[in-house]
XYZ file of C-alpha atoms in Angstrom:
770
model
C 236.651 -22.766 164.125
C 237.792 -23.533 167.582
C 239.576 -26.147 169.475
C 237.171 -28.645 170.865
C 237.421 -27.044 174.173
C 237.348 -23.449 173.210
C 235.032 -23.891 170.601
C 233.121 -24.767 167.938
C 230.778 -27.050 169.447
C 228.942 -24.087 170.406
C 231.469 -22.435 172.385
C 233.379 -23.425 174.969
C 232.423 -22.604 177.777
C 232.198 -25.681 179.678
C 235.181 -27.103 177.990
C 237.385 -24.582 179.660
C 237.414 -27.002 182.522
C 241.109 -26.745 182.860
C 241.426 -30.347 183.670
C 242.720 -31.361 180.320
C 240.520 -34.377 180.952
C 243.331 -36.634 179.899
C 246.358 -34.620 180.853
C 248.448 -35.659 183.824
C 250.292 -33.380 186.159
C 253.693 -34.272 187.535
C 253.740 -34.360 191.356
C 255.275 -31.220 192.803
C 256.316 -30.342 189.299
C 257.222 -26.754 189.985
C 259.609 -27.653 192.745
C 261.197 -30.610 191.051
C 263.377 -28.734 188.648
C 266.312 -26.640 189.809
C 264.370 -25.335 192.775
C 261.547 -24.066 190.597
C 263.948 -21.970 188.486
C 262.764 -20.546 185.169
C 262.898 -23.474 182.777
C 265.689 -23.162 180.218
C 267.419 -20.139 181.776
C 270.315 -19.465 184.111
C 269.483 -17.529 187.271
C 270.917 -14.358 185.763
C 269.140 -14.976 182.476
C 265.841 -15.515 184.287
C 266.163 -12.179 186.106
C 266.818 -10.388 182.814
C 263.927 -12.195 181.182
C 261.497 -11.114 183.907
C 262.597 -7.517 183.442
C 262.061 -7.854 179.693
C 258.571 -9.253 180.268
C 257.716 -6.332 182.556
C 258.747 -3.931 179.813
C 256.668 -5.952 177.340
C 253.603 -5.823 179.604
C 253.903 -2.046 179.992
C 253.600 -1.661 176.224
C 250.218 -3.434 175.999
C 247.156 -1.195 175.743
C 243.564 -2.354 176.251
C 242.306 0.776 174.488
C 244.455 0.107 171.453
C 243.340 -3.532 171.305
C 239.715 -2.399 171.500
C 240.191 0.057 168.634
C 241.821 -2.621 166.468
C 238.960 -5.022 167.108
C 236.397 -2.410 166.153
C 238.284 -1.631 162.957
C 238.842 -5.224 161.865
C 235.224 -6.287 162.551
C 233.634 -3.254 160.898
C 232.703 -5.139 157.695
C 232.142 -8.792 156.691
C 235.384 -10.806 156.736
C 234.559 -14.110 155.047
C 236.980 -15.580 152.518
C 236.709 -13.671 149.256
C 235.232 -10.537 150.835
C 236.898 -7.171 150.134
C 237.388 -6.485 153.846
C 239.206 -9.773 154.413
C 241.906 -8.588 152.020
C 241.814 -5.052 153.462
C 242.473 -6.486 156.922
C 245.416 -8.509 155.638
C 246.954 -5.487 153.945
C 246.374 -3.302 157.011
C 248.077 -5.868 159.274
C 250.988 -6.122 156.843
C 251.485 -2.349 157.080
C 251.358 -2.494 160.901
C 253.945 -5.282 161.135
C 256.289 -3.324 158.881
C 255.734 -0.135 160.867
C 256.580 -2.018 164.064
C 259.902 -3.215 162.629
C 259.033 -6.719 161.445
C 260.127 -8.205 158.116
C 256.654 -8.975 156.745
C 254.966 -10.123 153.568
C 251.715 -11.667 152.338
C 251.590 -15.181 150.897
C 248.626 -15.876 148.639
C 247.039 -19.273 148.071
C 244.268 -20.042 145.592
C 241.833 -22.412 147.268
C 238.582 -24.134 146.457
C 235.934 -22.202 148.345
C 232.324 -22.726 147.222
C 229.999 -19.818 147.995
C 226.203 -20.043 147.797
C 224.439 -18.556 144.777
C 220.959 -19.971 145.479
C 219.461 -21.456 148.642
C 215.936 -22.565 149.409
C 214.211 -24.448 152.208
C 210.427 -24.726 151.947
C 207.851 -27.035 153.485
C 205.492 -28.356 150.814
C 203.300 -30.645 152.976
C 201.137 -30.932 155.024
C 201.163 -27.125 154.872
C 203.533 -24.639 153.313
C 206.308 -22.494 154.791
C 209.309 -20.817 153.199
C 212.353 -20.394 155.455
C 213.781 -16.882 155.569
C 217.429 -18.038 155.677
C 218.281 -14.518 156.787
C 219.407 -12.736 159.935
C 217.703 -9.330 160.286
C 219.342 -6.237 161.823
C 219.227 -5.917 165.593
C 218.704 -2.613 167.350
C 221.872 -1.494 169.070
C 224.149 -3.660 166.943
C 225.693 -1.203 164.543
C 227.017 -3.703 161.990
C 224.098 -6.157 161.896
C 222.395 -4.305 159.047
C 225.437 -3.916 156.803
C 225.517 -5.484 153.356
C 228.257 -7.704 151.968
C 227.692 -10.842 154.042
C 226.911 -14.176 152.447
C 223.665 -15.881 153.537
C 223.881 -18.648 156.135
C 225.546 -21.712 154.647
C 227.667 -24.772 155.424
C 230.732 -24.750 153.231
C 231.782 -27.953 151.394
C 228.326 -29.503 151.493
C 227.125 -30.701 148.092
C 224.885 -28.820 145.683
C 221.489 -30.408 145.298
C 217.760 -30.006 144.623
C 215.931 -32.577 146.761
C 212.480 -33.118 148.221
C 211.635 -35.586 150.952
C 209.874 -36.263 154.202
C 211.516 -34.837 157.271
C 213.033 -36.978 160.048
C 214.263 -35.504 163.335
C 217.470 -37.204 164.501
C 218.356 -35.231 167.660
C 222.102 -34.391 167.404
C 222.584 -36.740 164.464
C 225.309 -38.780 166.170
C 225.794 -42.581 165.931
C 223.797 -43.402 169.065
C 220.914 -41.268 167.792
C 220.623 -43.461 164.707
C 220.575 -46.546 166.915
C 217.687 -45.044 168.876
C 215.905 -44.130 165.655
C 216.202 -47.738 164.482
C 214.720 -48.878 167.797
C 211.758 -46.641 167.061
C 211.417 -48.241 163.637
C 212.164 -45.052 161.693
C 214.479 -44.932 158.664
C 216.061 -41.846 157.088
C 216.634 -43.503 153.718
C 215.401 -41.174 150.987
C 214.478 -38.570 153.596
C 215.792 -35.161 154.657
C 217.040 -35.117 158.234
C 216.808 -32.206 160.625
C 219.295 -32.238 163.491
C 220.210 -29.762 166.182
C 223.627 -28.315 166.837
C 225.551 -29.822 169.726
C 226.476 -33.311 170.847
C 229.285 -33.578 168.306
C 231.006 -31.820 165.467
C 228.708 -30.371 162.799
C 230.521 -32.043 159.889
C 229.640 -35.489 161.199
C 225.911 -34.742 161.140
C 225.423 -34.655 157.343
C 228.081 -37.318 156.786
C 226.306 -39.789 159.088
C 222.974 -38.819 157.536
C 224.376 -39.667 154.100
C 225.752 -42.979 155.365
C 222.241 -43.859 156.571
C 220.677 -43.008 153.213
C 219.443 -39.436 153.731
C 219.289 -37.092 150.734
C 219.700 -33.793 152.583
C 220.462 -32.348 156.017
C 219.225 -29.284 157.914
C 221.075 -28.214 161.077
C 219.305 -25.838 163.434
C 220.180 -24.127 166.699
C 217.816 -25.198 169.486
C 217.211 -22.578 172.196
C 217.910 -25.208 174.851
C 221.551 -25.182 173.799
C 222.354 -21.531 173.203
C 219.105 -19.526 173.033
C 216.472 -18.277 175.464
C 216.639 -21.416 177.618
C 220.174 -20.391 178.636
C 219.515 -16.661 179.191
C 218.165 -13.479 177.686
C 218.567 -13.284 173.928
C 220.528 -10.631 172.094
C 220.315 -7.622 172.381
C 218.843 -7.827 175.912
C 221.313 -10.575 176.779
C 224.083 -12.550 175.077
C 222.278 -15.671 173.846
C 221.147 -16.562 170.336
C 218.087 -14.686 169.054
C 215.381 -16.607 167.222
C 216.726 -15.654 163.783
C 220.390 -16.325 164.598
C 222.115 -18.977 162.475
C 225.335 -20.847 163.132
C 227.324 -21.179 159.930
C 230.267 -23.556 159.689
C 232.358 -25.940 157.666
C 231.316 -29.520 157.043
C 234.535 -30.519 155.305
C 235.671 -33.984 156.398
C 238.716 -32.639 158.209
C 239.112 -35.929 160.051
C 240.645 -37.126 156.744
C 242.756 -34.032 156.107
C 242.265 -30.265 156.517
C 243.065 -27.561 154.002
C 242.010 -27.212 150.387
C 240.064 -30.399 149.528
C 241.641 -30.429 146.066
C 245.334 -30.156 147.090
C 245.807 -32.841 149.754
C 249.326 -32.851 151.179
C 250.728 -29.999 149.104
C 250.276 -26.236 149.015
C 247.627 -24.633 146.813
C 250.001 -21.960 145.577
C 248.871 -20.023 142.494
C 249.103 -22.394 139.539
C 249.071 -25.589 141.617
C 247.257 -28.643 140.262
C 243.825 -29.165 141.826
C 241.984 -32.474 141.960
C 238.658 -32.787 140.134
C 235.789 -32.292 142.588
C 234.771 -35.943 142.224
C 238.175 -37.015 143.585
C 238.222 -34.652 146.587
C 237.592 -37.003 149.512
C 236.690 -34.331 152.060
C 233.656 -32.978 150.161
C 230.199 -34.144 151.228
C 227.755 -35.989 148.988
C 224.449 -34.379 150.060
C 223.292 -30.772 150.457
C 223.314 -29.308 153.951
C 222.153 -25.952 155.312
C 222.067 -24.304 158.741
C 218.816 -22.670 159.844
C 217.602 -20.669 162.813
C 215.184 -21.974 165.409
C 212.660 -19.481 164.024
C 212.821 -21.295 160.684
C 213.001 -24.740 162.312
C 209.886 -24.218 164.429
C 207.177 -24.651 161.748
C 209.029 -27.625 160.271
C 209.318 -29.444 163.583
C 205.749 -28.588 164.620
C 204.416 -30.201 161.435
C 206.111 -33.530 162.122
C 204.347 -36.668 163.272
C 205.481 -40.176 164.065
C 206.740 -41.318 167.474
C 207.237 -38.772 170.215
C 210.930 -37.996 170.546
C 212.728 -39.572 173.511
C 213.006 -37.225 176.483
C 216.723 -36.577 175.964
C 216.005 -35.497 172.379
C 213.595 -32.720 173.313
C 214.761 -29.151 173.021
C 213.219 -25.988 174.450
C 210.782 -25.089 171.680
C 207.182 -24.861 172.999
C 205.641 -27.966 171.464
C 205.964 -31.742 171.498
C 208.930 -33.040 169.501
C 208.206 -35.912 167.090
C 210.741 -37.835 165.011
C 208.683 -38.387 161.820
C 209.068 -39.537 159.135
C 206.738 -36.863 157.848
C 204.076 -35.832 157.382
C 206.253 -32.713 157.049
C 207.778 -32.723 153.583
C 210.553 -30.327 152.613
C 212.043 -29.069 149.371
C 215.709 -28.102 149.715
C 217.909 -26.398 147.127
C 221.603 -25.481 147.279
C 223.636 -24.118 144.381
C 227.154 -22.743 144.749
C 229.982 -21.073 142.916
C 232.749 -23.700 143.078
C 235.578 -21.475 141.876
C 238.998 -20.894 143.418
C 239.293 -17.899 145.737
C 242.473 -16.152 146.919
C 243.385 -16.186 150.599
C 246.044 -14.024 152.218
C 248.402 -15.169 154.982
C 250.377 -12.390 156.638
C 253.835 -13.643 157.691
C 256.167 -11.492 159.816
C 259.641 -12.224 161.226
C 261.986 -10.855 163.858
C 265.418 -12.385 163.131
C 267.262 -14.162 165.905
C 270.679 -13.071 167.104
C 272.163 -16.438 168.058
C 270.124 -19.513 167.180
C 268.484 -17.740 164.245
C 268.046 -21.068 162.472
C 265.460 -22.087 165.075
C 262.011 -20.558 164.681
C 259.331 -19.897 167.308
C 255.979 -19.465 165.567
C 252.824 -17.720 166.747
C 249.520 -17.688 164.885
C 245.845 -16.711 164.882
C 243.475 -16.395 161.944
C 241.762 -13.258 160.647
C 238.904 -14.547 158.470
C 235.413 -14.840 159.986
C 232.022 -16.155 158.943
C 230.670 -12.620 158.946
C 232.177 -9.910 161.170
C 233.970 -12.340 163.473
C 234.639 -10.071 166.453
C 234.806 -12.967 168.938
C 235.835 -15.673 166.492
C 238.588 -14.999 165.531
C 239.439 -11.320 165.892
C 239.452 -11.233 169.695
C 242.454 -13.525 169.424
C 243.961 -11.801 166.400
C 244.146 -8.368 168.031
C 245.937 -9.797 171.076
C 248.541 -11.226 168.703
C 248.900 -7.792 167.118
C 249.430 -6.275 170.571
C 252.208 -8.787 171.213
C 253.785 -7.991 167.858
C 253.741 -4.238 168.443
C 255.289 -4.624 171.903
C 258.008 -6.965 170.621
C 258.710 -4.625 167.717
C 259.138 -1.753 170.154
C 261.522 -3.785 172.308
C 263.426 -4.759 169.161
C 263.838 -1.111 168.215
C 265.070 -0.461 171.751
C 267.820 -3.042 171.350
C 266.348 -6.378 172.383
C 267.387 -9.253 170.119
C 265.766 -12.669 170.603
C 268.182 -15.598 170.367
C 265.833 -17.472 168.031
C 263.873 -16.116 165.093
C 260.260 -15.256 165.911
C 257.616 -15.753 163.212
C 254.157 -14.214 163.640
C 251.386 -15.328 161.273
C 247.858 -14.165 160.604
C 246.131 -17.007 158.793
C 243.334 -16.653 156.274
C 240.697 -19.243 155.401
C 240.686 -20.988 158.776
C 236.918 -21.131 159.103
C 236.278 -23.227 155.966
C 238.882 -25.832 156.922
C 242.190 -24.487 158.275
C 243.070 -23.461 154.725
C 245.696 -20.752 155.236
C 247.727 -22.497 157.918
C 247.547 -25.919 156.251
C 248.513 -24.694 152.802
C 251.379 -22.633 154.263
C 252.655 -25.534 156.368
C 252.444 -27.950 153.437
C 254.265 -25.474 151.196
C 257.051 -24.923 153.737
C 257.017 -28.399 155.289
C 260.701 -29.166 154.843
C 261.808 -25.793 156.215
C 259.515 -26.219 159.204
C 260.951 -29.644 159.974
C 264.434 -28.155 159.897
C 263.806 -24.909 161.769
C 260.532 -24.721 163.739
C 260.782 -25.606 167.441
C 257.386 -24.430 168.741
C 254.044 -23.148 167.490
C 251.779 -21.070 169.768
C 248.161 -20.802 168.611
C 245.107 -18.867 169.655
C 241.775 -18.594 167.906
C 239.631 -16.336 170.005
C 239.482 -15.046 173.542
C 237.054 -14.041 176.260
C 236.647 -13.507 179.960
C 237.404 -16.235 182.484
C 239.935 -19.005 182.951
C 243.021 -19.852 180.923
C 242.733 -22.914 178.732
C 245.886 -24.553 177.382
C 246.171 -27.651 175.229
C 248.774 -29.275 173.038
C 252.190 -30.855 173.527
C 252.765 -32.083 177.055
C 256.464 -31.232 176.898
C 255.366 -27.572 177.064
C 253.141 -28.052 180.106
C 255.642 -26.709 182.628
C 256.402 -23.659 180.472
C 252.695 -22.755 180.390
C 252.408 -23.185 184.131
C 255.456 -21.079 184.919
C 254.153 -18.285 182.697
C 250.596 -18.525 184.107
C 252.001 -18.290 187.634
C 253.545 -14.936 186.720
C 250.523 -13.288 185.036
C 247.821 -11.630 187.119
C 244.198 -12.604 186.566
C 242.322 -9.337 185.936
C 239.206 -10.336 187.838
C 240.629 -11.815 191.037
C 244.066 -10.260 191.378
C 245.530 -13.723 191.944
C 247.788 -15.343 189.376
C 246.200 -16.921 186.333
C 247.535 -20.294 187.490
C 246.157 -19.894 191.002
C 242.707 -19.194 189.598
C 243.020 -22.265 187.379
C 243.907 -24.353 190.417
C 240.982 -23.014 192.434
C 238.532 -23.912 189.664
C 240.073 -27.364 189.334
C 239.763 -27.969 193.084
C 236.123 -26.850 193.157
C 235.131 -29.046 190.236
C 236.974 -32.044 191.620
C 235.121 -31.644 194.929
C 231.687 -31.703 193.317
C 229.457 -34.710 193.654
C 229.885 -36.993 190.693
C 233.298 -35.642 189.686
C 235.192 -38.137 187.555
C 238.150 -40.084 188.975
C 240.365 -38.418 186.340
C 239.314 -34.981 187.517
C 239.991 -35.868 191.133
C 243.387 -37.263 190.210
C 244.268 -34.076 188.337
C 243.408 -31.981 191.376
C 245.392 -34.262 193.665
C 248.484 -34.249 191.487
C 248.358 -30.497 190.945
C 248.042 -29.992 194.686
C 249.090 -26.620 196.032
C 252.246 -26.258 193.958
C 252.028 -28.724 191.096
C 251.320 -27.975 187.472
C 247.829 -27.630 186.033
C 247.579 -30.332 183.365
C 247.046 -29.305 179.768
C 244.680 -31.008 177.353
C 245.378 -33.030 174.262
C 243.991 -31.356 171.151
C 242.075 -32.702 168.195
C 241.275 -30.317 165.378
C 239.301 -27.202 164.584
C 242.072 -24.628 164.700
C 245.316 -23.727 163.008
C 247.602 -25.834 165.195
C 246.597 -28.984 163.342
C 249.145 -28.918 160.507
C 252.009 -28.020 162.836
C 251.363 -30.605 165.551
C 249.747 -33.482 163.696
C 251.345 -33.335 160.250
C 254.754 -31.658 160.569
C 255.527 -32.551 164.198
C 256.160 -29.242 165.993
C 255.641 -28.832 169.727
C 252.394 -26.862 169.961
C 250.217 -24.920 172.383
C 246.648 -23.692 171.899
C 245.702 -20.879 174.306
C 242.761 -18.710 175.275
C 240.662 -17.430 178.166
C 236.962 -18.220 178.523
C 234.181 -19.738 180.546
C 232.604 -16.456 181.686
C 232.152 -14.719 178.336
C 228.866 -15.926 176.874
C 229.611 -15.747 173.160
C 228.034 -19.071 172.200
C 224.716 -17.483 171.374
C 226.193 -15.516 168.480
C 228.796 -18.039 167.434
C 229.342 -18.058 163.638
C 226.455 -15.667 163.105
C 225.970 -12.112 161.829
C 225.648 -11.071 165.480
C 229.230 -12.010 166.373
C 229.973 -8.316 166.300
C 232.088 -5.712 168.035
C 229.035 -4.428 169.916
C 228.248 -7.906 171.254
C 231.847 -8.590 172.295
C 232.214 -5.160 173.889
C 229.171 -5.831 176.091
C 229.401 -9.547 176.790
C 232.799 -10.858 175.698
C 235.429 -8.941 177.600
C 234.198 -5.548 178.821
C 237.256 -3.419 179.425
C 239.391 -5.770 177.289
C 241.348 -6.846 180.353
C 241.510 -10.500 179.331
C 242.670 -9.425 175.903
C 245.701 -7.945 177.640
C 246.046 -11.072 179.810
C 246.183 -13.348 176.763
C 248.792 -11.102 175.154
C 250.855 -11.401 178.341
C 250.558 -15.190 178.529
C 251.211 -15.842 174.838
C 253.871 -13.131 174.598
C 255.819 -14.428 177.595
C 255.689 -17.987 176.218
C 256.976 -16.839 172.829
C 259.781 -14.728 174.313
C 260.906 -17.464 176.712
C 260.947 -20.005 173.900
C 262.936 -17.536 171.797
C 265.363 -16.349 174.503
C 266.056 -19.438 176.618
C 269.518 -20.973 176.694
C 267.964 -24.443 176.548
C 264.526 -24.800 174.986
C 261.933 -24.697 177.825
C 260.598 -28.225 177.426
C 260.209 -30.959 180.016
C 259.778 -34.502 178.781
C 258.827 -36.148 182.052
C 255.433 -34.454 181.768
C 254.837 -36.267 178.487
C 255.904 -39.563 180.033
C 253.519 -39.152 182.986
C 250.666 -38.231 180.662
C 251.386 -41.206 178.419
C 250.904 -43.501 181.409
C 247.372 -42.192 181.805
C 246.591 -42.634 178.134
C 247.706 -46.263 178.373
C 245.543 -46.834 181.428
C 242.597 -45.540 179.417
C 243.336 -48.077 176.674
C 243.467 -50.946 179.155
C 240.251 -49.735 180.759
C 238.474 -49.496 177.407
C 239.512 -52.999 176.378
C 238.337 -54.396 179.723
C 235.043 -52.532 179.388
C 234.463 -53.878 175.871
C 235.213 -57.394 177.050
C 232.804 -57.179 180.007
C 230.058 -55.671 177.834
C 230.348 -58.496 175.304
C 230.339 -61.180 178.012
C 227.300 -59.651 179.709
C 225.393 -59.414 176.430
C 226.247 -62.992 175.484
C 224.972 -64.204 178.832
C 221.661 -62.414 178.301
C 221.295 -63.645 174.729
C 222.119 -67.203 175.677
C 219.528 -67.035 178.459
C 216.947 -65.745 175.945
C 216.563 -62.666 178.115
C 215.915 -60.405 175.109
C 212.262 -60.492 174.119
C 210.288 -58.379 171.704
C 209.812 -54.879 173.003
C 206.632 -54.286 174.945
C 205.676 -51.436 172.610
C 203.478 -53.178 169.999
C 203.930 -50.360 167.502
C 207.691 -50.681 167.441
C 208.669 -54.311 168.094
C 212.392 -54.842 168.304
C 214.186 -58.161 168.269
C 217.418 -59.049 170.040
C 220.432 -56.880 169.207
C 223.255 -57.998 166.975
C 225.629 -60.222 168.915
C 228.828 -58.401 169.889
C 232.046 -60.067 168.853
C 234.040 -61.609 171.666
C 237.008 -59.548 172.797
C 240.307 -61.418 172.771
C 243.194 -60.386 174.954
C 244.650 -57.285 173.298
C 248.441 -57.332 173.409
C 249.320 -53.972 174.946
C 252.680 -55.277 176.146
C 254.721 -53.451 173.465
C 253.143 -50.154 174.524
C 253.510 -50.870 178.222
C 257.178 -51.782 177.806
C 257.877 -48.711 175.648
C 256.201 -46.438 178.208
C 258.153 -47.989 181.078
C 261.455 -47.485 179.259
C 260.482 -43.922 178.372
C 259.746 -43.122 181.997
C 263.206 -44.292 182.998
C 264.793 -42.232 180.221
C 262.745 -39.158 181.158
C 263.897 -39.447 184.761
C 267.511 -39.682 183.613
C 267.059 -36.613 181.435
C 265.492 -34.617 184.284
C 268.421 -35.533 186.511
C 270.949 -34.499 183.878
C 269.158 -31.241 183.143
C 268.821 -30.340 186.825
C 272.521 -30.953 187.376
C 273.367 -28.760 184.395
C 270.952 -26.040 185.550
C 272.460 -26.011 189.034
C 275.861 -25.552 187.395
C 274.550 -22.522 185.492
C 273.866 -24.264 182.173
C 277.558 -23.911 181.417
C 277.407 -25.867 178.163
C 279.907 -25.319 175.299
C 278.318 -23.524 172.354
C 278.571 -26.381 169.862
C 277.200 -28.841 172.380
C 274.364 -26.459 173.346
C 273.409 -26.045 169.700
C 273.133 -29.817 169.356
C 271.049 -30.035 172.552
C 268.581 -27.476 171.250
C 268.468 -29.078 167.822
C 267.496 -32.407 169.347
C 264.970 -30.799 171.697
C 263.387 -28.835 168.869
C 262.748 -31.985 166.861
C 261.511 -34.222 169.688
C 257.870 -33.834 168.640
C 258.762 -35.127 165.172
C 259.753 -38.413 166.774
C 256.055 -38.906 167.683
C 255.139 -39.082 163.996
C 254.833 -42.208 161.904
C 255.455 -41.455 158.213
C 252.654 -43.817 157.189
C 250.147 -41.870 159.248
C 247.000 -43.112 160.931
C 245.104 -45.985 159.300
C 242.940 -44.628 156.497
C 244.099 -41.036 157.158
C 247.779 -40.771 156.288
C 247.843 -36.947 156.510
C 247.604 -37.272 160.316
C 250.979 -38.627 161.411
C 251.034 -37.906 165.161
C 250.536 -41.204 166.967
C 249.739 -39.614 170.349
C 246.988 -37.083 169.669
C 244.726 -36.478 166.670
C 241.092 -35.639 165.913
C 238.848 -38.672 166.093
C 237.193 -40.036 162.966
C 233.829 -39.824 164.743
C 234.557 -36.951 167.108
C 235.626 -34.189 164.713
C 237.222 -31.505 166.841
C 237.545 -33.700 169.922
C 240.897 -35.445 170.381
C 241.708 -39.118 170.429
C 244.841 -40.083 172.320
C 247.011 -42.933 171.017
C 244.477 -42.661 168.187
C 245.366 -45.632 165.994
C 244.893 -48.079 168.872
C 242.031 -46.240 170.537
C 239.936 -46.111 167.378
C 240.673 -49.749 166.603
C 239.061 -50.569 169.937
C 236.135 -48.273 169.100
C 235.612 -50.224 165.862
C 236.133 -53.572 167.645
C 238.945 -54.308 165.208
C 241.119 -56.351 167.541
C 243.765 -57.234 164.954
C 244.276 -53.570 164.134
C 244.569 -52.763 167.830
C 247.359 -55.322 168.175
C 249.057 -54.071 165.005
C 249.082 -50.405 165.984
C 250.108 -51.120 169.544
C 253.360 -52.331 167.969
C 253.567 -49.373 165.547
C 252.969 -46.826 168.324
C 255.460 -48.567 170.597
C 258.067 -48.306 167.844
C 257.382 -44.561 167.583
C 257.793 -44.188 171.344
C 261.062 -46.100 171.207
C 262.357 -43.606 168.637
C 261.310 -40.730 170.876
C 263.084 -42.360 173.815
C 266.259 -42.961 171.802
C 266.512 -39.278 170.940
C 265.843 -38.351 174.560
C 268.704 -40.629 175.590
C 271.004 -38.805 173.157
C 269.954 -35.534 174.758
C 270.760 -36.871 178.198
C 274.185 -38.050 177.076
C 274.954 -34.587 175.692
C 273.967 -32.917 178.950
C 276.174 -35.292 180.918
C 279.286 -34.549 178.866
């Protein structure tokens, strides 16, 4: 998968905007704390740490990383494939050779694999879709056997026939437009294009509107010839390329659909399929634009709105019909084993605190870009740390490196492992550092805002391979350029202003789509999601057979310089978190960011109120008449409910108190840092214990309304956004649903959570003042 920004919506690309969109930078952040000293370290400790990081960097080899990527992507790596297990066993042997205490943990998970697929047009003419990606000249693995055909995992089995309806991206507003055109999908098969929202929402919304099947195709306007030369001449999606992917309803809970909330260890009880809430009710299949072309060309009905039209060389119509399609999906719904590789370097002092690092190793086919470009950088970090360990370095805290399996179907390996070890993680884990893939370009960072300054300090000390400037300086330059563009959002301009010449680059909130989800949103561990991108055009082969070593070697990161850069960034973050005297967290950054999230809530409520008032005025003045189009007459819209005054006061008060507490903490920490962090051992242990569990204070044990697995009340995936995050989600989504009572209710619940966070921060401050 991918984080919304890195990922899966087709790639990331544009998402690597660096702005965080909702993140807030602290003014002059770098200078505010102990003269810009290394966060969490004494001056002497910082000097030693920089020397250690230089030794670490010298041990990283682009050639070695390249060889590992070629090896690991040499055969299909989907869950259940022989090579997926071979890769896990090979990594286990490497970790052990490098001096890590390593083992494999197996989970038995529900993973349906296709046994029979068919898409054929039966009227007004006939066409049978190939549902196959042929070999490509120059791509050495594209002709290998062992790959499953294109499929969307966790869609339903079915044998259905119906007229075809084109629904653009298949998002809520598209169905509103379809209704305006007088077209219904009830009893029909919908065809939608990738993009505009998470793939899993497309068949789910189709089902909610009465459709009996869903086809998802890749339009060349989004990632094919409209965007550049197609593979192998260029990087974009060839006509036969197909984007696979999961359609599990991860907005309810990720992981094995049949073991919600507990680990699917061998022998665990699994729910009957009928009781698994994250499985879809209709069949769904991905197809190429080569297979979509004859289907779309045969459609009639109204001409598609301009914004719905892709880049295929004909007029787009919405139907229904006269194109009629027969669709068949049958699957093997058995349990399959997955293999998580877990490796540890024991700590020398605070060994009871764990710093975790993870990336997944399973792919949809070969998976060179997604995920192995990230996995091999993690291996490079592990080898370098193992070498340093053999040379005498001992981290203060225990370091845990994980290679997750089963991420692509639904974050299976990481979720099942976190659920199995949930209590131990709550007691010991202080940070989780995630990556999923990597490419050429700009550093993206998202996650817990208390780690924002740590990321920035590390990025300021790593050289960008392309420019020779620091990674952070390049981030800042991109942010400034985008903020200066015509039409830049006020939030973007504010980010650039706050970052200034020396301030921190804000980090993004995260939603779902990668292995951080269980750690941040269920267990409550401070989390970062990292990767470079924006200049590596991998979107055209995303989740396809052509996501290969040969493609990545040419178009992803030629020279593998950004592979080394990611290993430096992630490795330095892990080692600083493991070696610091005081955990390198800064809570004022969270407080500043929270202020922005609250402003967004106020703005949304005001916008909803004004929209309702404006509509009521038009309706009352009889300004809505039948549409001028006689073929598709439309009456007045449904009257919006009036928006009462939402009581945000509990949230506003909690945020104001938190800001005061954060300022007091910063003052106490700075005073302690200037005095050399001379804190008695027992007191220091208590400080770090409280800091390491701060993120848990942002959880509510009851979880989000209707989705109790997600307990983080500050950031979560949206119910109707999939990968994309919702901040202060319980309140935000209540406003989206125009459920004003729920908005009031969860403003109080979220305020209570913030008060608990503040109370623990106050205890931290008191300890530092002693």
